[in-house]
Structures are given as structure tokens and as C-alpha cells.
C-alpha positions as CSV (number, residue, x, y, z in Angstrom):
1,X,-17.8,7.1,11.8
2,X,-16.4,7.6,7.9
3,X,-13.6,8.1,6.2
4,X,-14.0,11.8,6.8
5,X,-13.9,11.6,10.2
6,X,-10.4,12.1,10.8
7,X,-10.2,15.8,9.8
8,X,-11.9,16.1,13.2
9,X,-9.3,14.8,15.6
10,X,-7.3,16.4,18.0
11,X,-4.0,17.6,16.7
12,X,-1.5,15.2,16.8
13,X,2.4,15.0,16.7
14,X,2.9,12.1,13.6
15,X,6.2,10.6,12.7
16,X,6.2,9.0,9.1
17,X,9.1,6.9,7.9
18,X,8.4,6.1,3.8
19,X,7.3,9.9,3.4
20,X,8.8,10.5,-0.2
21,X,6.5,7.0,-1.1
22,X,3.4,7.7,-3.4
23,X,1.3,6.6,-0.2
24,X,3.8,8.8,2.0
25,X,3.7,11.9,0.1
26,X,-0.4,12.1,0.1
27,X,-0.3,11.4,3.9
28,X,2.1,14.1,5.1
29,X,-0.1,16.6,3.0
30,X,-3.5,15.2,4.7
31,X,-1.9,15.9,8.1
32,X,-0.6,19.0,7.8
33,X,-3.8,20.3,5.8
34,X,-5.4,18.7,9.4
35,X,-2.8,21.2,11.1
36,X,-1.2,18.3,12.9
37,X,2.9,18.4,12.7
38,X,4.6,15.8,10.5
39,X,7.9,14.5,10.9
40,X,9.6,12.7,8.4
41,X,12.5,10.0,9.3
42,X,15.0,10.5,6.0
43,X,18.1,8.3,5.2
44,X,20.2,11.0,4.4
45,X,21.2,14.4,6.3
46,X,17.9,16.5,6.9
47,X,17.7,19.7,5.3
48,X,14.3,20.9,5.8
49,X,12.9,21.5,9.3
50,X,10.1,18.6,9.2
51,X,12.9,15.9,8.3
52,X,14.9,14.1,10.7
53,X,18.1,11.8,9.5
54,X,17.9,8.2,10.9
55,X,20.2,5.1,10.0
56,X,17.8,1.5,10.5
57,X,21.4,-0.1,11.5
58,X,21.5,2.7,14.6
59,X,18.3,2.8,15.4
60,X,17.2,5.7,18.2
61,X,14.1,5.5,20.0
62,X,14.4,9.3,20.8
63,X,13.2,10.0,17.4
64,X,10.0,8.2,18.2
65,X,10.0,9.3,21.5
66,X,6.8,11.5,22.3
67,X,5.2,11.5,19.4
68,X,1.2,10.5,18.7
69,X,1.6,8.1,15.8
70,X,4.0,6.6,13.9
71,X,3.6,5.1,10.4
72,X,5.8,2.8,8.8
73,X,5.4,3.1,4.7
74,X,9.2,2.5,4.0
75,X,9.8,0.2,0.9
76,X,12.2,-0.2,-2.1
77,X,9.8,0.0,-5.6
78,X,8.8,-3.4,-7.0
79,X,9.9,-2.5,-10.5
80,X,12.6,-3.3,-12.3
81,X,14.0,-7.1,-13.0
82,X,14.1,-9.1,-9.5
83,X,18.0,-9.7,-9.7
84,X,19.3,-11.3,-6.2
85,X,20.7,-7.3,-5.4
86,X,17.1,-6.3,-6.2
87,X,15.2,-9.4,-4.4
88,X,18.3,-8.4,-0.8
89,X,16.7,-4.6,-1.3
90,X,13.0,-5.3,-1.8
91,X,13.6,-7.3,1.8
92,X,15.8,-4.9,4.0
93,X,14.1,-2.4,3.1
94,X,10.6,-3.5,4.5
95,X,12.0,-6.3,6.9
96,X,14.7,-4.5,8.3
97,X,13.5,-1.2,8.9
98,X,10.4,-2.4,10.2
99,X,12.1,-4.0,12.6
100,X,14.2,-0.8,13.7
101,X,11.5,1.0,13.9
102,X,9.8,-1.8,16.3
103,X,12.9,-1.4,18.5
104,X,12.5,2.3,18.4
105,X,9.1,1.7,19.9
106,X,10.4,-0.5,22.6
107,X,13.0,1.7,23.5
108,X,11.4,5.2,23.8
109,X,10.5,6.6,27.4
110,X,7.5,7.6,25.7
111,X,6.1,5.1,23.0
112,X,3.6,6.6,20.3
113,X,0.2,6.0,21.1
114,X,-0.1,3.5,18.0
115,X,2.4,2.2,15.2
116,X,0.8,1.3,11.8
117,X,3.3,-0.6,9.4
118,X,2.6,-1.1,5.9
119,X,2.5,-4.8,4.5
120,X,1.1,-6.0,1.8
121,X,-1.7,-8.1,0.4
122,X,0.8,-11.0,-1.0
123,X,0.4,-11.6,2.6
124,X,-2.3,-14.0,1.4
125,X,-0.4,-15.6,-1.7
126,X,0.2,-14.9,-5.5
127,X,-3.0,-16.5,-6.3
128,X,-5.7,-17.5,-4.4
129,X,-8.5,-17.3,-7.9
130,X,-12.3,-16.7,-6.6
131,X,-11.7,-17.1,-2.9
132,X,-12.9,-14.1,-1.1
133,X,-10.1,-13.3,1.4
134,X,-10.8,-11.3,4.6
135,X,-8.2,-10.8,7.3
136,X,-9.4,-13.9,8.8
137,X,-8.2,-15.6,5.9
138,X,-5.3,-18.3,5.9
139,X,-1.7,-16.7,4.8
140,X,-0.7,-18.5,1.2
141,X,1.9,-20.8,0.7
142,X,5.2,-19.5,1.8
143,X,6.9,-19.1,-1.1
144,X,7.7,-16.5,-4.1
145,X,9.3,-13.4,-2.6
146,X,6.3,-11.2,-2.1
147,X,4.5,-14.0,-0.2
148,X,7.7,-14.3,1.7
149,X,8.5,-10.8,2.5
150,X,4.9,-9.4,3.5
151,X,4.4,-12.3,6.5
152,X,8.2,-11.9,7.7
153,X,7.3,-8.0,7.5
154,X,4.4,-8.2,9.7
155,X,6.7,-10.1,12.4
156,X,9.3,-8.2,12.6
157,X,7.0,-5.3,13.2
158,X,5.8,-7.2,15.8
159,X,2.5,-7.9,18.0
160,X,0.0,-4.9,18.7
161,X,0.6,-3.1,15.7
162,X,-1.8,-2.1,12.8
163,X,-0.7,-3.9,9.7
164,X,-1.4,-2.5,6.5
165,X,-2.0,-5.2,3.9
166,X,-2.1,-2.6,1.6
167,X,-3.7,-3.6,-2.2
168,X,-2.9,-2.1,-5.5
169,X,-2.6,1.8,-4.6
170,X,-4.3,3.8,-7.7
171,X,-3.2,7.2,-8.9
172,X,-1.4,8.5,-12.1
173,X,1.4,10.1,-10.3
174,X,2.9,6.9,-9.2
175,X,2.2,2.7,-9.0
176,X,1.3,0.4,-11.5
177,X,-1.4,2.6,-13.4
178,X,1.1,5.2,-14.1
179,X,2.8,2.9,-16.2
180,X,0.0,1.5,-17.9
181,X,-1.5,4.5,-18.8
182,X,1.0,5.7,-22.0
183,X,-0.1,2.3,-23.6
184,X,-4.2,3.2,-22.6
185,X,-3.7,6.3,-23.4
186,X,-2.5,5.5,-27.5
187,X,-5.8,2.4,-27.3
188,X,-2.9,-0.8,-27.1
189,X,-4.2,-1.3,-23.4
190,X,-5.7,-4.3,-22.2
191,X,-6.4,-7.3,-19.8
192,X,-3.0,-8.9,-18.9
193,X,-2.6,-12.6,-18.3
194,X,-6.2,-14.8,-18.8
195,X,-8.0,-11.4,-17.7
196,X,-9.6,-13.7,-15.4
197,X,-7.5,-12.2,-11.8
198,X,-8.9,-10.7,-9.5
199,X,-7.1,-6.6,-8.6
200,X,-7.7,-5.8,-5.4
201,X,-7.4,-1.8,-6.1
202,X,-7.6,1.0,-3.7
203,X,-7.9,5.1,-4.7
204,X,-4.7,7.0,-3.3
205,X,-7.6,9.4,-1.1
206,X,-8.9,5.9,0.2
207,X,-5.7,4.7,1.0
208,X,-4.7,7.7,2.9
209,X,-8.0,8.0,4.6
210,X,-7.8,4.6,5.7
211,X,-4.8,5.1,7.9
212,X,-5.7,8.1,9.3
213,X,-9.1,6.5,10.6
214,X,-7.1,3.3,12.0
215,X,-4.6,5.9,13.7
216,X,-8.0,7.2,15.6
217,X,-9.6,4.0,16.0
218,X,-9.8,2.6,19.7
219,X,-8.5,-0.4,19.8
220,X,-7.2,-1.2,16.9
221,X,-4.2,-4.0,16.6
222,X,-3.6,-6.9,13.5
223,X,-4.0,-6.9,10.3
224,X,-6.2,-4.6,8.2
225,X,-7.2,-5.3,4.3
226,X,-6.6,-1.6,2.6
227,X,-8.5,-2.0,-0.5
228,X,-11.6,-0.7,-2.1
229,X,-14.6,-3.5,-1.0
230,X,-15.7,-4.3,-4.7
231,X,-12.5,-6.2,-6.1
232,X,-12.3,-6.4,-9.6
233,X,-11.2,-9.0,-12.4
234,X,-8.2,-7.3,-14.7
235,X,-9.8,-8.0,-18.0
236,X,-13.1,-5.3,-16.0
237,X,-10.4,-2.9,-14.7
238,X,-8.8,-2.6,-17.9
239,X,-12.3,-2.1,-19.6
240,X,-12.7,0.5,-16.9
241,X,-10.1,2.4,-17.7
242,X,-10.4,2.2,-21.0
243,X,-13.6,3.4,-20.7
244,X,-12.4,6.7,-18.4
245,X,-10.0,7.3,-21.3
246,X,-12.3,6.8,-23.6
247,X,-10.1,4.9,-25.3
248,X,-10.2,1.1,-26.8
249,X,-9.2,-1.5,-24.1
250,X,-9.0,-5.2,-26.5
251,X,-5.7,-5.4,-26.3
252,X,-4.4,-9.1,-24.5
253,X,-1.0,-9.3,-23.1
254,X,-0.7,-12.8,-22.4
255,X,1.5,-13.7,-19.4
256,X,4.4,-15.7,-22.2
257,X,4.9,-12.0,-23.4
258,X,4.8,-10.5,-20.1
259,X,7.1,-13.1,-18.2
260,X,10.3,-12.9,-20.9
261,X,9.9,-8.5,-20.1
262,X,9.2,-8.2,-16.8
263,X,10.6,-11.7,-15.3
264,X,9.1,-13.2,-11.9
265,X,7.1,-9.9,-11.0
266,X,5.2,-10.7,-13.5
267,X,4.1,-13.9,-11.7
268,X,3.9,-12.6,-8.3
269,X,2.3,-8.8,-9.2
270,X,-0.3,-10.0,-11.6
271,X,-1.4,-12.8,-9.5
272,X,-5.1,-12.8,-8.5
273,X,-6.3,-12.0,-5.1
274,X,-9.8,-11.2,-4.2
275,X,-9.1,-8.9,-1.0
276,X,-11.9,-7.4,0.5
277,X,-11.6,-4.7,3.5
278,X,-13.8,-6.6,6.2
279,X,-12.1,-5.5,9.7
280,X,-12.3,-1.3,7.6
281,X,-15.8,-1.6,6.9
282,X,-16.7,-3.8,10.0
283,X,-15.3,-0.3,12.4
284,X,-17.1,2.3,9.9
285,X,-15.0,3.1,7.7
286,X,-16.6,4.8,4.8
287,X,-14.4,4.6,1.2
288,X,-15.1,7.5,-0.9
289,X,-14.5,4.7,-3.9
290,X,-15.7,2.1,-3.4
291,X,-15.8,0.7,-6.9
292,X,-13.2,0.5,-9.3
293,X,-14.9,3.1,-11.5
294,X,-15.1,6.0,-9.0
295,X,-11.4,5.0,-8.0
296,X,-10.2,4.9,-11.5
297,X,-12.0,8.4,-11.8
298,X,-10.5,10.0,-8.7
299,X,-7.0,8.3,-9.6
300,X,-6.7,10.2,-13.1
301,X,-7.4,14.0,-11.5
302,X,-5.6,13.2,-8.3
303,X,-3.0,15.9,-7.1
């Protein structure tokens, strides 16, 4: 069974809450395109037919309530300076809705058939340097807020859910690389930090492809690694890109410049973890990019 697979299932009734995310938007096209029926849980009045209004402070399992699946991709950005406002957001915002949406689960007379909530690969730490981390892996020292938030998210979503330790999501339109692609795009792009850190990428299509197949997959409960199974070092992604640009990629941004611009994200997003998709590739899950150059590739023509 591949990646692929999943265009073949029976058609299925698929509430997403998150859908306006980068991951969100690329999923609720993949279903519909499947001919399944999408609907999305918004925090503010609906006003198209596929939208339903929900409040994570009144949660109502009726909204869940006969549907197939339910995914969970709801999350303030990571941008921006980490000011205690920003740090309370970041949390409620994965913490506390998945947690409604848990209760939702509980409560309707008809549960969905499976509930995948997104987490994150912080799960493991903010640095972990060469160790190869699997989903059998240790979590890391509880402490920064990424750390923090991805293991408290995964319990308040509670037991006999798929958990999405999601990696670092790749596509122009959104994430991390469309930032850095203005400065890679005029040849000032570069490694960031020592260069030595591992990025544990994912394409966008991979990403998407990778919760539809766990959605389908018998069985399947705990934590999932969603990234690409070759994890790269920054100082080779940035040479990558570089390279699909065809631009110049010697440019070194040293974490003392980085910290005083960005402040603790710095730290915690640019921390090396070498994730590698074991329990994905262990069902048959086949990524479409698997390297970092295919996924660089497929993340510049994307959409």
C-alpha cells in the first residue's frame, strides 16, 4: 500500500478543524478532488455551505457526530516575537482545542471512525544532535515552550488517537521556506546557526498524503513521525535550495544574529532533530519525496 492509495477509498464524510492552515488548505482540496464531503469547523459565523461555526469553550459533539474522520490541524503560527500573549495563544490554541475536540468525540452518539491531531516533532526536544529519533524514541527534556506544548497537546487529545508529530512542512505558499526564499532568491541565503542541525522536512503532497493513508489504515493509534525518511543537515538543505534556485547558498547566519531578531524561536525552531518516519514507512507508506531535493523541487511548483 503507497501513498497513492488513498484516492481509492470509499467516500467518506471528513470534518477538519485547522482548514484555513497551509496543511489544512491542501487537505480539503485532496478530499474533495477524491469526491468525499469536507466540513470545515470555523471560529467565526459560516458563510459558505462546507463551514460550520464552533466555539472550543462550547464545545458540541453534534458537529462531530456521524462523520468518518476528523482531523485536528488547528494552531496559532509560530512567527512573530514569543511575548507571554503570543507564548498563552501558541498554547490554547493547540492544547485547548484539542481538547474540545476530544470531548466532542466523547460526547457524540456516533463518534468518527478515527481522530488524527496534529502535534509536532518538538515532541522530542529542541535538540537532540545525531540521534536518530523514531516514535519509539524518549520525549526531550520538558522544557522550552515547543517541547512543552507538543507533549501536553498529545494528552489532551487523549489515548487512541493518531498523533501527528508533524516536521518542517515545505512549500512556497506558506511555512518557513516561504520566508526564506526572498533572501535565496537575491543569493544572501544560507546555513543558519553551526549548519550542523539536523531539518527534519516534509513536501506539503507528503504531508497531506500521509494523513489520508493513516485515516485508512487499520489499526492505527499513537504517534506517527510525518517527515520525509532522509533528514537533512541545514547547512545541505540550504545548498539544496540554493541549488533549485540556482542561486548562491554561502551565506552564514550565525545563531548571535538570529537570536537578537527573532528571539527564543530561534532557539527552539532551528534546533536539530533527526526525525525519521519509522511507524509511516513500517505500514507502507510510500513518500513521493523522499529526499530533500525532490521535496524542495515539488515545494517550489506546488499549487
Amino acid at each position: 500500500m503507497t501513498g497513492g492509495g488513498a484516492q481509492h477509498q470509499r467516500k467518506a464524510r471528513v470534518v477538519i478543524a485547522g482548514a484555513s492552515g497551509l496543511i489544512g488548505q491542501a487537505l480539503c482540496a485532496s478530499y474533495r478532488y477524491g469526491g468525499h464531503t469536507v466540513c470545515r469547523l470555523v471560529r467565526r459565523e459560516a458563510e459558505k455551505p462546507d463551514e460550520r461555526s464552533w466555539d472550543p469553550e462550547r464545545p458540541d459533539p453534534e458537529l462531530v457526530d456521524g462523520c468518518d474522520i476528523l482531523v485536528n490541524l488547528a494552531g496559532s503560527p509560530l512567527n512573530g516575537r514569543w511575548t507571554a500573549a503570543r507564548k498563552n495563544a501558541i498554547r490554547a490554541s493547540r492544547i485547548g482545542t484539542a481538547a474540545a475536540l476530544a470531548g466532542m468525540v466523547a460526547g457524540a452518539t456516533k463518534p468518527p471512525r478515527v481522530f488524527l491531531s496534529a502535534s509536532g516533532i518538538r515532541w522530542y526536544g529542541i535538540d537532540r544532535g545525531d540521534e536518530e529519533l523514531t516514535e519509539a524514541s524518549e520525549p526531550g527534556p520538558y522544557d522550552g515552550l515547543l517541547p512543552t506544548v507538543a507533549q501536553d497537546w498529545e494528552k489532551a487529545a487523549g489515548d487512541g488517537v493518531v498523533h501527528l508529530r508533524l516536521g518542517l512542512v515545505l512549500s512556497r505558499k506558506g511555512g518557513l521556506l516561504e520566508r526564506m526564499l526572498p533572501l535565496f532568491k537575491l543569493g544572501l541565503g544560507g546555513r543558519f546557526g553551526t549548519g550542523r542541525e539536523y531539518w527534519s522536512h516534509v513536501s506539503l503532497a507528503d504531508a497531506v498524503g500521509a494523513i489520508r493513508f493513516l485515516a485508512m489504515l487499520p489499526g492505527a493509534a499513537g504517534a506517527y513521525n510525518v517527515t520525509a525518511p532522509e533528514p537533512v543537515r541545514n547547512r545541505d538543505f540550504a545548498t539544496a535550495l540554493g541549488r533549485a534556485l540556482r542561486r548562491p547558498a554561502a551565506v552564514s547566519l550565525p545563531y548571535a544574529v538570529l537570536r537578537p531578531v527573532l528571539g527564543e524561536v530561534a532557539d527552539e525552531v532551528f534546533g536539530g532533530l533527526r526525525v525519521v518516519p519509522h511507524r509511516l514507512t513500517e505500514a507502507g507508506f510510500g513518500f513521493r519525496h523522499p529526499d530533500v531535493d525532490t521535496a524542495i523541487r515539488a515545494a517550489l511548483t506546488d499549487g
